[in-house]
mmCIF file of N, CA and C in Angstrom:
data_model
loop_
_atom_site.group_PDB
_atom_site.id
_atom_site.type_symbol
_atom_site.label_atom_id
_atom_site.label_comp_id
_atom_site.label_asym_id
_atom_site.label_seq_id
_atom_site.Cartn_x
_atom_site.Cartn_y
_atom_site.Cartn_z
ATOM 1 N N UNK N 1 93.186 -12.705 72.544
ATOM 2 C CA UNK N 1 92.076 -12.391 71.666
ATOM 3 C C UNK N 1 90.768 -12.598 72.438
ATOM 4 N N UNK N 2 89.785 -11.592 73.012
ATOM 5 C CA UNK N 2 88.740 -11.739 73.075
ATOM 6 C C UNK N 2 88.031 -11.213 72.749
ATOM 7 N N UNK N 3 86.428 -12.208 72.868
ATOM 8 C CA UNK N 3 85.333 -12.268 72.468
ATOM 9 C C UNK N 3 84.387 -11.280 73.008
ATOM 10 N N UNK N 4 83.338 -10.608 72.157
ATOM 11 C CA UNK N 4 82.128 -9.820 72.922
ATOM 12 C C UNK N 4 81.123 -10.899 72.866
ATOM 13 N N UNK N 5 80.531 -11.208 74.190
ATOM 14 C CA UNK N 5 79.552 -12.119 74.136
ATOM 15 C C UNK N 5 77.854 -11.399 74.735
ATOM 16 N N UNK N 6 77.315 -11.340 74.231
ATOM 17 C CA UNK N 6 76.129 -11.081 74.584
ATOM 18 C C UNK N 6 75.435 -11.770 75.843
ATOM 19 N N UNK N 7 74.575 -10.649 76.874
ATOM 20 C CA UNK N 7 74.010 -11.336 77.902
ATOM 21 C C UNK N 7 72.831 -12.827 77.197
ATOM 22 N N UNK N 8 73.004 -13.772 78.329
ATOM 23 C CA UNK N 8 71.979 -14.478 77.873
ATOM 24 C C UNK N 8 70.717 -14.683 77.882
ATOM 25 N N UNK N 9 69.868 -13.155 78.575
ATOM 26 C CA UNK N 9 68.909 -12.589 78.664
ATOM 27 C C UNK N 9 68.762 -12.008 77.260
ATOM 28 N N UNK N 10 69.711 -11.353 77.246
ATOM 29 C CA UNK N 10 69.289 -10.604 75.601
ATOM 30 C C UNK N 10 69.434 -11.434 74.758
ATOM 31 N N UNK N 11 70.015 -12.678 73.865
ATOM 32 C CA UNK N 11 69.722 -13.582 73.596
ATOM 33 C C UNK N 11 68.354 -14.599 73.348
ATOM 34 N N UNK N 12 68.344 -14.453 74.479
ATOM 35 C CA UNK N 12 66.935 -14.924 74.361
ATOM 36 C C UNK N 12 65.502 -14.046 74.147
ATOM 37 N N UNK N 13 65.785 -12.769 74.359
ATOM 38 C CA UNK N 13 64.919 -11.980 74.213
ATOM 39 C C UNK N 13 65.155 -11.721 72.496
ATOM 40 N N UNK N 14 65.897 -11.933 72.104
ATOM 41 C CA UNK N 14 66.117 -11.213 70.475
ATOM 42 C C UNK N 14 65.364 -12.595 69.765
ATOM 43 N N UNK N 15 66.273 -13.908 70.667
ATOM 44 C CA UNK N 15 65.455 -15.041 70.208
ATOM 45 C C UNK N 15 63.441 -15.174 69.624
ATOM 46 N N UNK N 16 63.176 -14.651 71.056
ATOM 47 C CA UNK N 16 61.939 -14.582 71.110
ATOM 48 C C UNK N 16 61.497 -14.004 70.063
ATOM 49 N N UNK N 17 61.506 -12.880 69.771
ATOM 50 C CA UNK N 17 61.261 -11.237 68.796
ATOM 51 C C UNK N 17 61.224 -11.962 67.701
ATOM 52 N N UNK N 18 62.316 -12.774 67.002
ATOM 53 C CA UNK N 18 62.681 -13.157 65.661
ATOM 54 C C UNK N 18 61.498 -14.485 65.603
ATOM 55 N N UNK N 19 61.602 -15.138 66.567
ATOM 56 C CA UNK N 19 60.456 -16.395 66.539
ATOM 57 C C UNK N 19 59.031 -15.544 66.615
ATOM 58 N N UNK N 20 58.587 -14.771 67.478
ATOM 59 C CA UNK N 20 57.345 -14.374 66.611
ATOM 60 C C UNK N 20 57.442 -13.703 65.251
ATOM 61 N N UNK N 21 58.380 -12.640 65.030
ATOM 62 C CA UNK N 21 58.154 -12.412 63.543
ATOM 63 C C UNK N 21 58.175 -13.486 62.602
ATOM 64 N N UNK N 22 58.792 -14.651 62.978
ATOM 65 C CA UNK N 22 58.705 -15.536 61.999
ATOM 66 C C UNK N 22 57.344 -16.191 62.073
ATOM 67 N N UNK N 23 56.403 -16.464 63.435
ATOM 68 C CA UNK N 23 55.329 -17.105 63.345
ATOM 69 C C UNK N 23 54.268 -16.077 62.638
ATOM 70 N N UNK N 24 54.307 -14.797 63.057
ATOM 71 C CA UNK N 24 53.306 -13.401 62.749
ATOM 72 C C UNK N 24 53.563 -14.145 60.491
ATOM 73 N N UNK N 25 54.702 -14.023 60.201
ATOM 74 C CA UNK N 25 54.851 -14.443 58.813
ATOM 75 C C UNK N 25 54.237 -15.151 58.282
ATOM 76 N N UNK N 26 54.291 -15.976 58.673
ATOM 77 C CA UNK N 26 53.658 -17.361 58.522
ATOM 78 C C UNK N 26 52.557 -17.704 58.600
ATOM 79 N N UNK N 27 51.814 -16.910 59.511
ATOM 80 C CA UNK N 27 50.693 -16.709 59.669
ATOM 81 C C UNK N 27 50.003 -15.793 57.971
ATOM 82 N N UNK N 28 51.095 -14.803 58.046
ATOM 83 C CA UNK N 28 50.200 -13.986 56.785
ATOM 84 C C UNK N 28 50.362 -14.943 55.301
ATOM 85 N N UNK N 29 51.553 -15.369 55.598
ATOM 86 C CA UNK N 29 51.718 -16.180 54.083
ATOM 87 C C UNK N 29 50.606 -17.668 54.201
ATOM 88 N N UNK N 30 50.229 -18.389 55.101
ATOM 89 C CA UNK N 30 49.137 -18.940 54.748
ATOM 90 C C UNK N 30 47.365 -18.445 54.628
ATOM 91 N N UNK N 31 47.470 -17.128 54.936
ATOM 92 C CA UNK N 31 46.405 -16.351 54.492
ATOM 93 C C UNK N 31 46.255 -15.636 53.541
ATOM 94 N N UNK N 32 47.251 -15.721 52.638
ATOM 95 C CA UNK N 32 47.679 -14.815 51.563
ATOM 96 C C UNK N 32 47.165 -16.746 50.631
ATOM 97 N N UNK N 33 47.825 -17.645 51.058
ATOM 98 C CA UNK N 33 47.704 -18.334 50.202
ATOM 99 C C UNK N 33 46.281 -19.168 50.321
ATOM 100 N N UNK N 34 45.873 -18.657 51.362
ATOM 101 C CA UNK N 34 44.387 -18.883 51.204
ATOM 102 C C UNK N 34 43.866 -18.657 50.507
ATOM 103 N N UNK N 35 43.573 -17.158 50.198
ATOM 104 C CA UNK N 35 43.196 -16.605 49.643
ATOM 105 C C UNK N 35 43.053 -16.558 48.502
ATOM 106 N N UNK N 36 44.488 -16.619 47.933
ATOM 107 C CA UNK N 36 44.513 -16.801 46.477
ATOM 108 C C UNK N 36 44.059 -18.189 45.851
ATOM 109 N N UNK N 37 44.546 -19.275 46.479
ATOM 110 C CA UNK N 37 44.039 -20.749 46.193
ATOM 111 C C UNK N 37 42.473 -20.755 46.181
ATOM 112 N N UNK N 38 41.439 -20.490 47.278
ATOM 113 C CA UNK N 38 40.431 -20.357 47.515
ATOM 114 C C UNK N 38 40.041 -19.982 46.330
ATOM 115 N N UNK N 39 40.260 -19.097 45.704
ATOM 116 C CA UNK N 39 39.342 -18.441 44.623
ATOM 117 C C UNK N 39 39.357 -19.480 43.632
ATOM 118 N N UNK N 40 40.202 -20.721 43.218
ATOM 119 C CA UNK N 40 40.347 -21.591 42.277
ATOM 120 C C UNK N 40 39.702 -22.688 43.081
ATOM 121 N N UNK N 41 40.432 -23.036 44.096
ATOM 122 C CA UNK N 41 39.983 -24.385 44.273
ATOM 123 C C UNK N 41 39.402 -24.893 46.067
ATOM 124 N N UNK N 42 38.546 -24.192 46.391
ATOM 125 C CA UNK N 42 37.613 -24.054 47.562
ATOM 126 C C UNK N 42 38.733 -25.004 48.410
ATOM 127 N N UNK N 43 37.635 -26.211 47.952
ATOM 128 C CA UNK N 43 37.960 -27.146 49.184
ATOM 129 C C UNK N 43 39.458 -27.673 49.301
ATOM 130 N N UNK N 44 40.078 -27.935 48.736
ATOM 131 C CA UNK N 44 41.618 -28.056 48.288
ATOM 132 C C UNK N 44 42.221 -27.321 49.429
ATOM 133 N N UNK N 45 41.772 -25.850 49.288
ATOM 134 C CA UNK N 45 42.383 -24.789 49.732
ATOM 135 C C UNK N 45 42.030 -25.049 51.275
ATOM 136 N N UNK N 46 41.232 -25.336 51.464
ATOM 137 C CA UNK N 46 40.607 -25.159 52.939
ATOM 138 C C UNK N 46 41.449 -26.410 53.590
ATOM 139 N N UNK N 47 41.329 -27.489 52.712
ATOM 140 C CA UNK N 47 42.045 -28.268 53.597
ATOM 141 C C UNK N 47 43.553 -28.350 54.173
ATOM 142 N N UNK N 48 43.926 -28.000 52.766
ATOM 143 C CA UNK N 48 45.974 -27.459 53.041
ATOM 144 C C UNK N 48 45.626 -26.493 54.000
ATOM 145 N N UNK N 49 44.948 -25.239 53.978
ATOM 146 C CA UNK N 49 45.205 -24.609 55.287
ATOM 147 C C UNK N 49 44.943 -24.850 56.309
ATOM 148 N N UNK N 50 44.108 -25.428 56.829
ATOM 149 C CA UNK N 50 43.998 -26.235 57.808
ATOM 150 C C UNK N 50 45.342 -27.186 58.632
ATOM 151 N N UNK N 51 45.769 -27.813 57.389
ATOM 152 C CA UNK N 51 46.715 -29.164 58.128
ATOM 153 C C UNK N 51 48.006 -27.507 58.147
ATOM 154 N N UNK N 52 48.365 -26.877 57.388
ATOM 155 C CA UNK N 52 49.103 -25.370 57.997
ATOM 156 C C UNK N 52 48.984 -25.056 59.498
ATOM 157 N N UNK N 53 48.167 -25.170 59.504
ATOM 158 C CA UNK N 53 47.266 -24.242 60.678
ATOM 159 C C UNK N 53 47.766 -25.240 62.485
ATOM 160 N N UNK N 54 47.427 -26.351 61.395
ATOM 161 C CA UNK N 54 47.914 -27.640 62.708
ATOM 162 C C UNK N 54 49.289 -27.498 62.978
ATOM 163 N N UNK N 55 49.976 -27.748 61.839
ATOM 164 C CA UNK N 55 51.325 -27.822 62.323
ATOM 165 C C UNK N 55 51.736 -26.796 62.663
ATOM 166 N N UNK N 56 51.543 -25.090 62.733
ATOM 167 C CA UNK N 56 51.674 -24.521 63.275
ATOM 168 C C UNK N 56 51.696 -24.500 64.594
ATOM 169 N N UNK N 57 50.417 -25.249 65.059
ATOM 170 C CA UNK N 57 50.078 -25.282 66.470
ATOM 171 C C UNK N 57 50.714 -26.476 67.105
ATOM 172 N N UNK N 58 51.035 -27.370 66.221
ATOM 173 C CA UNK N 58 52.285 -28.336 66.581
ATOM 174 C C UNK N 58 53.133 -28.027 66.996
ATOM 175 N N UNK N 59 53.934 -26.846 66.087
ATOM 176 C CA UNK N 59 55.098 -26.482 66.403
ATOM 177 C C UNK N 59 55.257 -25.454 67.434
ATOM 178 N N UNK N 60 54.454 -24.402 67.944
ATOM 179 C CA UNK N 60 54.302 -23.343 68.711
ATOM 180 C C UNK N 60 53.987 -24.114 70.198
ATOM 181 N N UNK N 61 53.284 -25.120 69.789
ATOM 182 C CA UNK N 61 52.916 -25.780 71.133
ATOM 183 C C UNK N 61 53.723 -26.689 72.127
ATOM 184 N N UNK N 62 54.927 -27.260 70.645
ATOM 185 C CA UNK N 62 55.894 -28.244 70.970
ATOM 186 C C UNK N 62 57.093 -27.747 71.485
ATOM 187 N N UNK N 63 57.212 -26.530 71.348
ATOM 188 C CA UNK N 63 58.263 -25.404 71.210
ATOM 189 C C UNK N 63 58.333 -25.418 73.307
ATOM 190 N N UNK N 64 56.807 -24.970 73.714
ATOM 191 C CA UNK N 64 57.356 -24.833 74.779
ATOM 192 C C UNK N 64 57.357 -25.636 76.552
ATOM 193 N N UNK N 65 57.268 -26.872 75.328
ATOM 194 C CA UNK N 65 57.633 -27.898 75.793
ATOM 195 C C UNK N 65 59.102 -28.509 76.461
ATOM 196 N N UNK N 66 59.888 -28.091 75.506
ATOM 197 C CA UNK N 66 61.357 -28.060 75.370
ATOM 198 C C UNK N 66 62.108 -27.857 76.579
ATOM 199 N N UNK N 67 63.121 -28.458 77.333
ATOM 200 C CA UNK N 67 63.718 -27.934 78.230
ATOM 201 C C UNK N 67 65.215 -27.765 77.806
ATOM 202 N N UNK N 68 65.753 -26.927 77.594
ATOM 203 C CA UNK N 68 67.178 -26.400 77.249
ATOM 204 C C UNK N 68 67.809 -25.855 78.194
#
């Protein structure tokens, strides 16, 4: 019984693709929820997006840090 295994170039390239669409997302859904929050509650809003915004850059930053 064998396996089809994918190169581990392409792997990581599909990797990549799916990790920005997921950051590009993420990006719109805390601007979407800016947006909408903002209109109720200014400063509230500004600040949750903000600490968003950080851990984003936490995580994007921490990411390629990593040695695997």
């Amino acid at each position: 019984m064998s396996t089809f295994k994918l190169p581990k170039e392409l792997v990581a390239f599909i990797d990549d693709i799916f990790g920005m669409l997921g950051l590009a997302f993420a990006v719109l859904l805390i601007l979407v929820m800016f947006a909408v929050g903002f209109a109720f509650y200014p400063i509230i809003s500004s600040i949750v997006a903000g600490l968003f915004v950080i851990g984003l850059l936490m995580e994007y930053l921490g990411k390629g840090r990593k040695s695997s």
